[in-house]
Amino acid sequence: MINKIASLLEEVNHLKANTYDELEALRIQYLSKKGEISSLMNDFRNVAADQKREIGQKLNMLKTQVQNRINQLKEQLDDRDVSGEEMDLTRTSYPYHTGTRHPLSIVKKEICDIFARLGFSIAEGPEIEDDWHVFSSLNFADDHPARDMQDTFFVLHGADILLRTHTSSVQTRVMEKTKPPIRIICPGRVYRNEAISYRAHCFFHQVEALYVDKNVSFADLKQVLVYFAKEMFGAETKIRLRPSFFPFTEPSAEMDISCNLCGGKGCPFCKFTGWVEILGCGMVDPNVLDNCGIDSRIYTGYALGMGIERITNLKYQVKDLRMFSENDIRFLKQFT
Ligand code: DAH
């Protein structure tokens, strides 16, 4: 047995493996249950008591040496792989995929850029808001349906902490802290308790614009709306204002643009009217200015708000709103 161990010890130093398969074969030959070392361990039971100590030590030594040699061979194989000996450096590489901007980000940036050219600066506010900034300061009556749990997500019920339902809350935040002239654009995410479908989601995105100064008039608002529509949808775009109601503006209007798919001739997208609605707007209600500490006898202002998803749909004809939040790479890749 001593001789057998000695010759194996000699052998171990010369073991070679050129591939991982060969290495595995060595492992099986020496270290597996039916391998050389196991069979020596079996024989070891019959060794005479006075020899057990010496042979036992040799056997253990053999085992560690085999293990070390196999580890060493593995390291050599690993090293060879990364050192490139076996690589074909002339092969063409795999195509490298860069990410793309999300369509909503593209359109948000476009909207903000247009307003930035008119001197508006970006303002942001928290998504978790309180009743004052989302509703009360903006002149919502106590019994307005938006205050109902049916329509608004309350975070802390009874404590009036809620997820903002529109970015108009940022108006209040800025007006409370800033003296006119104020010229801001507020992009952000908003939340409403809606059943999710292809045309409604429980969260979406809006951009709010606010201009407060002395002598701001509805004519100024209209000018900005025309500029925005033409910049966003092309020089031939027409706008149409319809009277509307919002608690925080008086008078209020909704703006339609000539359908950019059919050029106003009428198509299924505009329901054959030639027009599509894109935003709400109006002159800031004097109550809102006063609520925010701005003297409504001195200052006037206009505000407008639009959904980014809506504008994006018009630009890219996305039929299902849910696509925007599912992050399907095949969808996102199209917007480069
Ligand atoms: N906050 C309104 C909404 O979420 C949108 C809006 C309408 C904003 C008119 C305005 C405005 O600033 O003047 O539906």
Coordinates of C-alpha atoms and ligand atoms in Angstrom, one line a residue:
M1 CA 0.0 0.0 0.0
I2 CA 2.9 2.3 0.8
N3 CA 4.2 1.8 -2.7
K4 CA 0.9 2.5 -4.3
I5 CA 0.6 5.8 -2.4
A6 CA 4.2 6.7 -3.3
S7 CA 3.6 6.1 -7.0
L8 CA 0.4 8.1 -6.9
L9 CA 2.1 11.0 -5.2
E10 CA 4.7 10.9 -8.0
E11 CA 1.9 10.8 -10.6
V12 CA -0.1 13.7 -9.2
N13 CA 2.6 16.3 -10.1
H14 CA 2.4 15.3 -13.7
L15 CA -1.3 15.4 -14.1
K16 CA -2.4 17.5 -17.1
A17 CA -5.8 18.8 -18.4
N18 CA -6.3 20.7 -21.6
T19 CA -10.0 21.1 -21.3
Y20 CA -12.6 21.2 -18.6
D21 CA -13.8 17.8 -19.7
E22 CA -10.3 16.3 -19.2
L23 CA -10.1 18.0 -15.8
E24 CA -13.5 16.4 -14.8
A25 CA -12.2 13.0 -15.9
L26 CA -9.2 13.5 -13.5
R27 CA -11.5 14.4 -10.7
I28 CA -13.6 11.3 -11.2
Q29 CA -10.5 9.1 -11.5
Y30 CA -9.0 10.3 -8.2
L31 CA -11.6 11.9 -6.0
S32 CA -14.9 10.3 -6.8
K33 CA -16.6 7.6 -4.7
K34 CA -15.1 4.9 -6.9
G35 CA -11.8 6.7 -7.5
E36 CA -8.3 5.8 -6.5
I37 CA -8.4 7.6 -3.1
S38 CA -11.6 6.0 -2.0
S39 CA -10.4 2.6 -2.8
L40 CA -7.2 3.2 -0.8
M41 CA -9.4 4.4 2.1
N42 CA -11.2 1.1 1.9
D43 CA -7.9 -0.9 1.9
F44 CA -6.8 1.3 4.9
R45 CA -9.3 -0.6 7.1
N46 CA -7.1 -3.7 6.8
V47 CA -3.8 -2.1 7.6
A48 CA -2.0 -3.5 10.6
A49 CA -2.5 -1.3 13.7
D50 CA 1.2 -0.4 14.1
Q51 CA 1.3 0.9 10.5
K52 CA -2.0 2.9 10.7
R53 CA -0.3 6.1 11.8
E54 CA 2.3 6.3 9.0
I55 CA 0.0 5.1 6.2
G56 CA -2.9 7.3 7.4
Q57 CA -0.6 10.4 7.2
K58 CA 0.6 9.5 3.7
L59 CA -2.9 8.9 2.5
N60 CA -4.1 12.3 3.8
M61 CA -1.2 13.9 2.2
L62 CA -2.0 12.3 -1.1
K63 CA -5.6 13.4 -0.9
T64 CA -4.6 17.1 -0.3
Q65 CA -2.1 17.0 -3.1
V66 CA -4.6 15.6 -5.6
Q67 CA -7.0 18.3 -4.6
N68 CA -4.4 21.0 -4.9
R69 CA -3.3 19.8 -8.3
I70 CA -6.8 19.7 -9.6
N71 CA -7.5 23.2 -8.3
Q72 CA -4.3 24.4 -9.9
L73 CA -5.2 22.9 -13.3
K74 CA -8.6 24.6 -13.1
E75 CA -7.0 27.9 -12.4
Q76 CA -4.8 27.5 -15.4
L77 CA -7.8 26.7 -17.6
D78 CA -9.7 29.7 -16.2
D79 CA -6.8 32.0 -16.8
R80 CA -6.3 30.8 -20.3
D81 CA -10.0 31.6 -21.1
V82 CA -9.7 35.3 -20.1
S83 CA -6.2 35.7 -21.5
G84 CA -7.7 35.3 -24.9
E85 CA -5.6 32.4 -26.1
E86 CA -8.7 30.7 -27.3
M87 CA -10.6 33.8 -28.4
D88 CA -11.0 34.9 -32.0
L89 CA -10.4 38.6 -31.7
T90 CA -11.3 39.1 -35.4
R91 CA -14.9 38.0 -34.9
T92 CA -17.6 40.7 -35.2
S93 CA -19.0 41.7 -31.8
Y94 CA -22.5 41.3 -30.7
P95 CA -24.7 44.4 -31.4
Y96 CA -24.6 46.8 -28.4
H97 CA -28.0 47.9 -27.3
T98 CA -28.3 51.4 -25.8
G99 CA -31.4 52.4 -23.9
T100 CA -34.0 54.8 -25.2
R101 CA -35.8 57.6 -23.6
H102 CA -39.4 56.8 -22.4
P103 CA -41.9 58.3 -24.8
L104 CA -43.5 60.3 -21.9
S105 CA -40.0 61.7 -21.0
I106 CA -39.5 62.7 -24.6
V107 CA -42.8 64.6 -24.8
K108 CA -42.4 66.1 -21.3
K109 CA -39.0 67.5 -22.3
E110 CA -40.5 68.8 -25.5
I111 CA -43.3 70.6 -23.7
C112 CA -40.9 72.0 -21.1
D113 CA -38.5 73.2 -23.8
I114 CA -41.3 75.1 -25.6
F115 CA -42.3 76.9 -22.4
A116 CA -38.6 77.5 -21.5
R117 CA -38.3 79.5 -24.7
L118 CA -41.0 81.7 -23.4
G119 CA -39.2 82.3 -20.1
F120 CA -40.9 79.7 -18.0
S121 CA -38.8 77.9 -15.4
I122 CA -39.4 74.4 -14.1
A123 CA -41.0 73.9 -10.6
E124 CA -41.7 70.7 -8.9
G125 CA -43.7 69.7 -5.9
P126 CA -44.4 66.5 -3.8
E127 CA -46.6 63.7 -5.0
I128 CA -47.9 63.1 -1.5
E129 CA -49.8 66.2 -0.7
D130 CA -52.4 67.7 1.6
D131 CA -55.9 68.8 1.1
W132 CA -54.9 72.5 1.2
H133 CA -52.5 72.4 -1.7
V134 CA -54.5 70.1 -3.9
F135 CA -58.1 71.3 -3.2
S136 CA -58.8 74.0 -0.6
S137 CA -56.3 76.7 -1.8
L138 CA -57.5 76.1 -5.4
N139 CA -61.1 77.0 -4.5
F140 CA -62.6 73.5 -4.5
A141 CA -65.9 73.6 -2.7
D142 CA -66.2 71.4 0.4
D143 CA -68.5 69.0 -1.4
H144 CA -66.6 68.8 -4.6
P145 CA -66.6 65.2 -5.9
A146 CA -62.8 65.1 -6.3
R147 CA -62.6 65.2 -2.5
D148 CA -64.4 61.9 -2.3
M149 CA -62.5 58.6 -1.7
Q150 CA -64.0 57.4 -4.9
D151 CA -61.8 59.7 -6.9
T152 CA -58.8 60.4 -4.7
F153 CA -56.3 58.1 -3.0
F154 CA -56.0 59.1 0.6
V155 CA -52.7 58.1 2.3
L156 CA -53.8 59.0 5.8
H157 CA -57.5 59.1 6.1
G158 CA -58.8 61.7 8.4
A159 CA -55.4 63.5 8.3
D160 CA -56.0 64.8 4.8
I161 CA -52.8 63.4 3.4
L162 CA -53.4 62.3 -0.2
L163 CA -51.8 61.6 -3.5
R164 CA -52.1 64.7 -5.7
T165 CA -54.7 64.4 -8.3
H166 CA -53.3 67.2 -10.5
T167 CA -50.1 69.2 -10.7
S168 CA -52.1 72.4 -10.0
S169 CA -51.0 71.9 -6.4
V170 CA -47.5 73.1 -7.4
Q171 CA -49.1 76.5 -8.3
T172 CA -50.0 77.0 -4.7
R173 CA -46.6 75.8 -3.4
V174 CA -44.8 78.3 -5.6
M175 CA -47.3 81.2 -5.1
E176 CA -47.1 80.8 -1.3
K177 CA -43.3 81.3 -1.5
T178 CA -42.6 83.6 -4.4
K179 CA -43.5 87.2 -5.2
P180 CA -44.8 87.9 -8.8
P181 CA -43.8 87.9 -11.5
I182 CA -44.1 84.1 -11.5
R183 CA -43.7 82.1 -14.7
I184 CA -43.4 78.4 -14.0
I185 CA -44.0 75.1 -15.7
C186 CA -44.6 72.1 -13.4
P187 CA -44.3 68.5 -14.8
G188 CA -45.1 65.6 -12.7
R189 CA -47.0 62.4 -11.9
V190 CA -50.6 62.5 -10.5
Y191 CA -52.9 59.8 -9.1
R192 CA -56.6 59.2 -9.4
N193 CA -58.7 56.3 -8.2
E194 CA -59.7 55.1 -11.7
A195 CA -60.4 51.5 -12.9
I196 CA -57.4 50.7 -15.2
S197 CA -58.3 50.3 -18.8
Y198 CA -56.8 51.2 -22.2
R199 CA -58.0 54.7 -21.7
A200 CA -57.6 55.4 -18.0
H201 CA -54.9 54.6 -15.4
C202 CA -54.6 55.2 -11.7
F203 CA -51.5 57.3 -12.3
F204 CA -50.6 59.5 -15.2
H205 CA -48.6 62.7 -15.9
Q206 CA -49.4 66.3 -16.3
V207 CA -47.8 69.6 -17.0
E208 CA -49.1 72.7 -15.4
A209 CA -48.1 76.3 -16.4
L210 CA -48.7 79.4 -14.4
Y211 CA -48.0 83.1 -15.1
V212 CA -48.8 85.7 -12.5
D213 CA -47.9 89.4 -12.9
K214 CA -49.5 92.8 -13.2
N215 CA -51.8 93.2 -16.2
V216 CA -51.8 89.6 -17.4
S217 CA -54.8 89.1 -19.6
F218 CA -56.7 86.4 -21.4
A219 CA -55.1 87.6 -24.7
D220 CA -51.6 86.7 -23.2
L221 CA -52.9 83.2 -22.5
K222 CA -54.3 82.8 -26.0
Q223 CA -51.0 84.0 -27.5
V224 CA -49.1 81.3 -25.5
L225 CA -51.6 78.6 -26.4
V226 CA -51.2 79.4 -30.1
Y227 CA -47.4 79.3 -29.8
F228 CA -47.4 76.1 -27.9
A229 CA -49.8 74.3 -30.4
K230 CA -47.8 75.3 -33.4
E231 CA -44.4 74.4 -31.8
M232 CA -45.7 71.1 -30.6
F233 CA -47.9 69.9 -33.5
G234 CA -46.7 72.0 -36.5
A235 CA -47.1 75.5 -37.9
E236 CA -50.4 74.6 -39.7
T237 CA -52.1 73.6 -36.4
K238 CA -55.2 75.6 -35.5
I239 CA -56.6 76.0 -32.0
R240 CA -60.2 76.4 -30.7
L241 CA -61.2 77.5 -27.2
R242 CA -64.4 76.3 -25.6
P243 CA -65.8 77.8 -22.4
S244 CA -65.5 75.4 -19.5
F245 CA -65.3 75.3 -15.7
F246 CA -62.5 74.7 -13.2
P247 CA -62.7 75.8 -9.6
F248 CA -59.3 77.6 -9.8
T249 CA -59.8 79.6 -12.9
E250 CA -62.4 82.2 -14.0
P251 CA -63.1 82.4 -16.8
S252 CA -62.0 78.8 -17.8
A253 CA -61.6 77.2 -21.2
E254 CA -60.7 74.0 -22.8
M255 CA -58.5 74.0 -25.9
D256 CA -58.8 71.8 -28.9
I257 CA -56.4 71.6 -31.7
S258 CA -57.2 70.8 -35.3
C259 CA -56.8 67.0 -35.6
N260 CA -53.2 66.4 -36.5
L261 CA -54.0 63.0 -38.1
C262 CA -56.5 64.2 -40.7
G263 CA -55.6 67.9 -40.7
G264 CA -59.1 68.8 -39.6
K265 CA -61.0 67.0 -42.3
G266 CA -62.5 64.4 -39.9
C267 CA -61.3 60.9 -39.1
P268 CA -62.1 58.1 -36.5
F269 CA -59.4 59.6 -34.2
C270 CA -61.2 62.9 -33.9
K271 CA -64.6 61.2 -34.1
F272 CA -65.1 63.1 -37.4
T273 CA -65.1 66.5 -35.7
G274 CA -61.8 67.7 -37.0
W275 CA -60.8 68.7 -33.5
V276 CA -59.1 67.0 -30.5
E277 CA -59.1 68.3 -26.9
I278 CA -55.7 68.8 -25.4
L279 CA -55.8 71.0 -22.3
G280 CA -57.7 73.1 -19.7
C281 CA -56.8 76.7 -19.0
G282 CA -58.1 80.0 -17.7
M283 CA -57.4 83.1 -15.7
V284 CA -56.4 82.3 -12.1
D285 CA -59.4 82.8 -9.9
P286 CA -58.8 85.9 -7.6
N287 CA -59.6 83.7 -4.6
V288 CA -56.7 81.4 -5.4
L289 CA -54.3 84.4 -5.6
D290 CA -55.5 85.7 -2.2
N291 CA -55.4 82.2 -0.7
C292 CA -51.7 82.1 -1.6
G293 CA -50.9 85.6 -0.3
I294 CA -50.9 87.4 -3.6
D295 CA -53.0 90.5 -3.8
S296 CA -55.6 89.9 -6.4
R297 CA -56.3 93.7 -6.7
I298 CA -52.8 94.2 -8.0
Y299 CA -52.0 90.9 -9.8
T300 CA -53.7 88.7 -12.4
G301 CA -52.5 85.5 -13.9
Y302 CA -53.3 82.6 -16.2
A303 CA -52.9 78.9 -15.8
L304 CA -53.1 75.9 -18.0
G305 CA -52.8 72.1 -17.5
M306 CA -52.4 69.2 -19.8
G307 CA -52.0 65.4 -19.7
I308 CA -48.6 64.3 -21.0
E309 CA -50.1 60.9 -22.0
R310 CA -52.7 62.7 -24.1
I311 CA -50.1 64.8 -26.0
T312 CA -48.0 61.7 -26.4
N313 CA -50.9 59.7 -27.9
L314 CA -51.5 62.5 -30.3
K315 CA -47.9 62.5 -31.4
Y316 CA -47.3 58.8 -31.6
Q317 CA -50.9 57.3 -31.8
V318 CA -50.4 55.0 -28.8
K319 CA -53.8 53.3 -28.5
D320 CA -53.5 51.7 -25.1
L321 CA -52.4 53.9 -22.1
R322 CA -51.2 50.9 -20.2
M323 CA -48.3 50.5 -22.6
F324 CA -46.7 53.5 -20.9
S325 CA -46.2 51.8 -17.6
E326 CA -45.7 48.1 -18.7
N327 CA -42.1 48.8 -19.8
D328 CA -42.2 46.3 -22.7
I329 CA -38.9 46.7 -24.4
R330 CA -40.4 46.1 -27.8
F331 CA -42.7 49.1 -27.2
L332 CA -40.0 51.4 -25.7
K333 CA -37.4 50.6 -28.4
Q334 CA -39.5 52.4 -31.0
F335 CA -38.9 55.8 -29.5
T336 CA -35.4 56.7 -30.4
Ligands
DAH1 N1 -55.9 70.6 -13.0 C1 -56.8 70.3 -14.1 C2 -57.0 68.8 -14.2 O1 -56.3 68.0 -13.6 C3 -56.2 70.8 -15.4 C4 -56.2 72.3 -15.5 C5 -57.3 72.9 -16.0 C6 -55.1 73.0 -15.0 C7 -57.3 74.3 -16.1 C8 -55.2 74.4 -15.1 C9 -56.3 75.0 -15.7 O2 -54.2 75.1 -14.7 O3 -56.3 76.4 -15.7 O4 -57.9 68.4 -14.9

